[in-house]
Amino acid sequence: MTKLKSIAFVTPRYGAEVIGGAEHAARMMAENLALQLGLSVEILTTTALDTNTWANHYPDGTEFLNGIKVTRCHIDQGRSRDFPALSGRLLKSPKSATIAECEQWIDAQGPVSLSLLNEIKNTQAEVVLFFPYLYHPIVLGISSVSERSVLIPAAHDEPAAYLPIFQSVFRTAKAIMFQSKAEERFVDSVLRVADKPRLRAGLGIEKLSKPVEPLSNFLPELDGQPFLLTLGRVDQLKGATLLSELFAEYKRRNPGPLKLVFAGPVTTQPINFPDIMTLGSVSDDLKWSLLKECTALVNPSAFESFSLVLFEAWSFSHPVIVNAQCQVTADHVYDSNGGFAFSDFAHFEAQINLIISKPAVRDALGANGKEYLDKGYRWEVIVEKMDEFLNNNFTS
Amino acid sequence: MNQSLDEPANAATDENQEIDFLNGASHAPTSESSPPMNVQTNEFMSKIAREIDEEVRRKRAQGAFPPAFERRLKTIFEQLVPPGAGNSRKDFEALLRSSDRAAYFDIDVPIASQKPGVTRVKKLLRTTQAWYLNYLAQQLNNFSTNLMRLLYVFDSRVKKLEDASESAKTVRPSGTFLKPYYVTASGLDEKLLSSMGEPAGRVLIADCGNGYLVNHLNEHGFDSYGVDSNLESLENPVVTSLDLRWQDLDEHLKEIADDALFGIVLQNTSDMISPVEKLDLILQARRVLAPTGNLAIISIDPRFFETSSELLVQRDLSPGKPFAPETWRYVLEQLEFSNVSTTSFENCHLTMGYFTNNDAPGD
């Protein structure tokens, strides 16, 4: 039984419209903690929705979202116009940046909200969880509640993590919660916080509360067709170009009905190829239909901090294929035996051929993934782990 | 493709068939403990992996992946390499090869254009400037060729050094190979507690075993945690909520920032490492101790080590032997610990030192 009564989350944006990413994970975590433990959970955030500009979008003040109190603070400065140039310069050799340059980078990146910093300082919550590590409210806010703070960095191997300013941010946190063992390894080796109390909780997957609609209701052309699904932002940095090139090559060499479907907001258009479908942003209903009826899910990104989509695919007992360069997703695959990791075209081709031609293999991989999800990544399991961790470290 | 893979594979198999591969003698400890895999799934996955590799080898041998084709796709892969990649030997070799491929400056500038006449203009420019570009390119190519040769020589020399240092590594007494030996003595815990002073930060218990000392210190207001390289020792903790981790001590210390810890307790399993490793351990411990932090060394009595039948295997296989308390005192004083003191117990000693000078030489 939890001894804690109140916790607060600090996150740069929060809302039902925030889909994917660390902030979405923060909402899921907050709602599940409140629901399962009966805790008072408060969200301290800004009025932003768009991470590219951090423009004020929601009205400032307090509202309740799914039973959670959300306090939104006005943004004094969004993303600066100088940010891309500054970022380009600093992130080429991040370790050599000075603290003053780092501070300038944090300010320029935004969102800067002085009232949010005040809210953090004045919160009465017994534990304050900061989520993720990269932004101004976290970097500047964590020191004011250091002894009550838990940092949930959602970090991965990216240039910004090497900026010296983050050494002190991580050191200031009383405890750290990781989403994956790759993240834990990376943070310990780069930011040297192995002495900190920690929990590798991961993120949870909801059980679907309503039946999934047949895909033919949305996309009749895909009905009964085998297809690989990629969910999330369609972006060169997320591996969209890589995957579309690999898939086009695969299809040139292995003709057949297999298609590749990109579902998610498009930043970089994949290459134009007849068997590649780019749907753009999709509704939740369509997303679940695609997940239910896909042959396998592919996540080609080399930069992931957790990759919820793998677990969503496993919830339907489908195998996954990931980029072996991404330690986080590769670890999930190796630990679960729920799919494959590719490091070149030759393996990508052989893996797809195996999944297509051997339904028994596909089913076994999917079943392994489902078992991995059910044992460690349901919200009931995660909330229980968090409850024990927070009580051990923050209650007397 | 192997026909056997058509047979359904059951992911959830009989629990009796479970094997903890992490406890296998050949498995080195990492910072991580993964859940045990089950035999059927593991064998099935190995079979699939072998089948995929064989398929790739077969196609490669047939010339299905021409070098130019693989190079083009590799370029796309390389755009997504995380910044920390390149730390492993394999990554380094891959980087070296890709640098080698890029280390040639071609003056044959593409001149094709869809705009009318532009191709001719470009061709004219290329022809008229060829003598100049050629001159520059020759020098750059000479430089890059020599640079790459230098890198390969450097790589080969580093490799020799790595191999030499690997063979010079001694067998650690704990970990997966040799079972650790934890000495306890009546009155030791109380003495340790009273010597630590008021809690003022986090305390690391090295070679923590089942977490007995961690729990003892926590019950008295300390914020302590433990690491142990022997997974078996961690399996039955005295209290389940303790922060106990499976990790090598030296690896763990490297991942802690300077001045981060209030205290470090080295339990007696560190006794059996070589003298050089002992000194290295103390230097590492000193780096992570905060000013006024304290170091406690619980060491096996050398006479007990030499005569105890319980320690026969450790005695034969360990590269080092326990230091006498006088030696520990000498070492700590030389390394600028102050108020060094020893208390002796049955079969073991507790040596305490306080670290005050963070700018000591040798850091």
mmCIF file of N, CA and C in Angstrom, chain A residues 286-335:
data_model
loop_
_atom_site.group_PDB
_atom_site.id
_atom_site.type_symbol
_atom_site.label_atom_id
_atom_site.label_comp_id
_atom_site.label_asym_id
_atom_site.label_seq_id
_atom_site.Cartn_x
_atom_site.Cartn_y
_atom_site.Cartn_z
ATOM 1 N N LEU A 286 -7.866 3.843 -36.864
ATOM 2 C CA LEU A 286 -7.139 3.307 -38.020
ATOM 3 C C LEU A 286 -5.794 2.719 -37.580
ATOM 4 N N LYS A 287 -5.150 3.400 -36.642
ATOM 5 C CA LYS A 287 -3.856 2.899 -36.151
ATOM 6 C C LYS A 287 -4.003 1.468 -35.607
ATOM 7 N N TRP A 288 -5.040 1.246 -34.778
ATOM 8 C CA TRP A 288 -5.210 -0.087 -34.195
ATOM 9 C C TRP A 288 -5.588 -1.119 -35.254
ATOM 10 N N SER A 289 -6.359 -0.683 -36.245
ATOM 11 C CA SER A 289 -6.710 -1.611 -37.330
ATOM 12 C C SER A 289 -5.467 -2.019 -38.113
ATOM 13 N N LEU A 290 -4.621 -1.022 -38.389
ATOM 14 C CA LEU A 290 -3.375 -1.316 -39.105
ATOM 15 C C LEU A 290 -2.510 -2.272 -38.288
ATOM 16 N N LEU A 291 -2.429 -1.988 -36.985
ATOM 17 C CA LEU A 291 -1.610 -2.844 -36.121
ATOM 18 C C LEU A 291 -2.147 -4.262 -36.086
ATOM 19 N N LYS A 292 -3.458 -4.369 -36.041
ATOM 20 C CA LYS A 292 -4.047 -5.708 -35.924
ATOM 21 C C LYS A 292 -3.822 -6.532 -37.184
ATOM 22 N N GLU A 293 -3.844 -5.861 -38.330
ATOM 23 C CA GLU A 293 -3.831 -6.638 -39.571
ATOM 24 C C GLU A 293 -2.496 -6.642 -40.312
ATOM 25 N N CYS A 294 -1.488 -5.992 -39.734
ATOM 26 C CA CYS A 294 -0.197 -5.981 -40.444
ATOM 27 C C CYS A 294 0.475 -7.353 -40.345
ATOM 28 N N THR A 295 1.425 -7.572 -41.236
ATOM 29 C CA THR A 295 2.197 -8.820 -41.203
ATOM 30 C C THR A 295 3.299 -8.712 -40.159
ATOM 31 N N ALA A 296 3.925 -7.550 -40.110
ATOM 32 C CA ALA A 296 4.968 -7.280 -39.110
ATOM 33 C C ALA A 296 5.107 -5.777 -39.001
ATOM 34 N N LEU A 297 5.648 -5.329 -37.877
ATOM 35 C CA LEU A 297 5.907 -3.899 -37.722
ATOM 36 C C LEU A 297 7.404 -3.666 -37.897
ATOM 37 N N VAL A 298 7.754 -2.588 -38.606
ATOM 38 C CA VAL A 298 9.170 -2.261 -38.788
ATOM 39 C C VAL A 298 9.446 -0.922 -38.130
ATOM 40 N N ASN A 299 10.456 -0.853 -37.295
ATOM 41 C CA ASN A 299 10.903 0.445 -36.772
ATOM 42 C C ASN A 299 12.356 0.646 -37.205
ATOM 43 N N PRO A 300 12.576 1.460 -38.262
ATOM 44 C CA PRO A 300 13.932 1.594 -38.797
ATOM 45 C C PRO A 300 14.777 2.636 -38.064
ATOM 46 N N SER A 301 14.206 3.277 -37.041
ATOM 47 C CA SER A 301 14.905 4.383 -36.390
ATOM 48 C C SER A 301 16.114 3.873 -35.599
ATOM 49 N N ALA A 302 17.198 4.684 -35.658
ATOM 50 C CA ALA A 302 18.385 4.348 -34.854
ATOM 51 C C ALA A 302 18.370 5.132 -33.549
ATOM 52 N N PHE A 303 17.382 6.008 -33.378
ATOM 53 C CA PHE A 303 17.332 6.873 -32.193
ATOM 54 C C PHE A 303 15.991 6.708 -31.488
ATOM 55 N N GLU A 304 15.917 5.821 -30.546
ATOM 56 C CA GLU A 304 14.675 5.596 -29.801
ATOM 57 C C GLU A 304 15.000 5.556 -28.320
ATOM 58 N N SER A 305 14.083 6.060 -27.493
ATOM 59 C CA SER A 305 14.322 5.923 -26.054
ATOM 60 C C SER A 305 13.475 4.802 -25.451
ATOM 61 N N PHE A 306 12.432 4.385 -26.125
ATOM 62 C CA PHE A 306 11.672 3.227 -25.653
ATOM 63 C C PHE A 306 11.036 2.442 -26.804
ATOM 64 N N SER A 307 10.336 3.123 -27.686
ATOM 65 C CA SER A 307 9.635 2.529 -28.821
ATOM 66 C C SER A 307 8.385 1.748 -28.408
ATOM 67 N N LEU A 308 7.392 2.538 -28.039
ATOM 68 C CA LEU A 308 6.095 1.985 -27.655
ATOM 69 C C LEU A 308 5.469 1.150 -28.780
ATOM 70 N N VAL A 309 5.754 1.524 -30.027
ATOM 71 C CA VAL A 309 5.101 0.850 -31.151
ATOM 72 C C VAL A 309 5.458 -0.642 -31.236
ATOM 73 N N LEU A 310 6.650 -0.995 -30.768
ATOM 74 C CA LEU A 310 7.007 -2.414 -30.776
ATOM 75 C C LEU A 310 6.018 -3.185 -29.914
ATOM 76 N N PHE A 311 5.721 -2.616 -28.759
ATOM 77 C CA PHE A 311 4.838 -3.297 -27.810
ATOM 78 C C PHE A 311 3.393 -3.317 -28.326
ATOM 79 N N GLU A 312 3.038 -2.254 -29.043
ATOM 80 C CA GLU A 312 1.693 -2.235 -29.624
ATOM 81 C C GLU A 312 1.552 -3.355 -30.657
ATOM 82 N N ALA A 313 2.615 -3.588 -31.415
ATOM 83 C CA ALA A 313 2.574 -4.692 -32.391
ATOM 84 C C ALA A 313 2.541 -6.032 -31.668
ATOM 85 N N TRP A 314 3.332 -6.141 -30.608
ATOM 86 C CA TRP A 314 3.354 -7.401 -29.854
ATOM 87 C C TRP A 314 2.007 -7.670 -29.185
ATOM 88 N N SER A 315 1.271 -6.597 -28.867
ATOM 89 C CA SER A 315 -0.032 -6.826 -28.226
ATOM 90 C C SER A 315 -0.971 -7.585 -29.170
ATOM 91 N N PHE A 316 -0.670 -7.536 -30.468
ATOM 92 C CA PHE A 316 -1.446 -8.332 -31.433
ATOM 93 C C PHE A 316 -0.661 -9.576 -31.878
ATOM 94 N N SER A 317 0.375 -9.890 -31.133
ATOM 95 C CA SER A 317 1.227 -11.057 -31.433
ATOM 96 C C SER A 317 1.843 -11.002 -32.835
ATOM 97 N N HIS A 318 2.242 -9.796 -33.234
ATOM 98 C CA HIS A 318 2.957 -9.668 -34.524
ATOM 99 C C HIS A 318 4.450 -9.504 -34.257
ATOM 100 N N PRO A 319 5.301 -10.049 -35.125
ATOM 101 C CA PRO A 319 6.738 -9.833 -34.953
ATOM 102 C C PRO A 319 7.143 -8.407 -35.340
ATOM 103 N N VAL A 320 8.334 -8.007 -34.903
ATOM 104 C CA VAL A 320 8.838 -6.675 -35.259
ATOM 105 C C VAL A 320 10.214 -6.804 -35.896
ATOM 106 N N ILE A 321 10.558 -5.803 -36.693
ATOM 107 C CA ILE A 321 11.890 -5.753 -37.306
ATOM 108 C C ILE A 321 12.461 -4.378 -36.984
ATOM 109 N N VAL A 322 13.671 -4.345 -36.416
ATOM 110 C CA VAL A 322 14.233 -3.061 -35.985
ATOM 111 C C VAL A 322 15.639 -2.871 -36.524
ATOM 112 N N ASN A 323 16.093 -1.624 -36.436
ATOM 113 C CA ASN A 323 17.440 -1.269 -36.868
ATOM 114 C C ASN A 323 18.435 -1.683 -35.776
ATOM 115 N N ALA A 324 19.396 -2.533 -36.129
ATOM 116 C CA ALA A 324 20.329 -3.055 -35.117
ATOM 117 C C ALA A 324 21.198 -1.963 -34.515
ATOM 118 N N GLN A 325 21.258 -0.805 -35.189
ATOM 119 C CA GLN A 325 22.073 0.283 -34.636
ATOM 120 C C GLN A 325 21.420 0.942 -33.433
ATOM 121 N N CYS A 326 20.128 0.711 -33.256
ATOM 122 C CA CYS A 326 19.430 1.295 -32.118
ATOM 123 C C CYS A 326 19.468 0.299 -30.960
ATOM 124 N N GLN A 327 20.265 0.601 -29.958
ATOM 125 C CA GLN A 327 20.445 -0.330 -28.848
ATOM 126 C C GLN A 327 19.132 -0.627 -28.127
ATOM 127 N N VAL A 328 18.291 0.398 -28.008
ATOM 128 C CA VAL A 328 17.038 0.233 -27.257
ATOM 129 C C VAL A 328 16.134 -0.803 -27.924
ATOM 130 N N THR A 329 15.871 -0.617 -29.197
ATOM 131 C CA THR A 329 14.960 -1.538 -29.867
ATOM 132 C C THR A 329 15.624 -2.902 -30.079
ATOM 133 N N ALA A 330 16.926 -2.880 -30.341
ATOM 134 C CA ALA A 330 17.625 -4.166 -30.524
ATOM 135 C C ALA A 330 17.585 -4.966 -29.219
ATOM 136 N N ASP A 331 17.784 -4.296 -28.084
ATOM 137 C CA ASP A 331 17.701 -5.003 -26.787
ATOM 138 C C ASP A 331 16.324 -5.623 -26.591
ATOM 139 N N HIS A 332 15.286 -4.840 -26.905
ATOM 140 C CA HIS A 332 13.918 -5.380 -26.761
ATOM 141 C C HIS A 332 13.755 -6.658 -27.600
ATOM 142 N N VAL A 333 14.283 -6.591 -28.818
ATOM 143 C CA VAL A 333 14.136 -7.741 -29.716
ATOM 144 C C VAL A 333 14.927 -8.941 -29.196
ATOM 145 N N TYR A 334 16.157 -8.698 -28.745
ATOM 146 C CA TYR A 334 16.976 -9.813 -28.266
ATOM 147 C C TYR A 334 16.403 -10.386 -26.968
ATOM 148 N N ASP A 335 15.911 -9.504 -26.093
ATOM 149 C CA ASP A 335 15.389 -9.986 -24.808
ATOM 150 C C ASP A 335 14.061 -10.730 -24.960
#
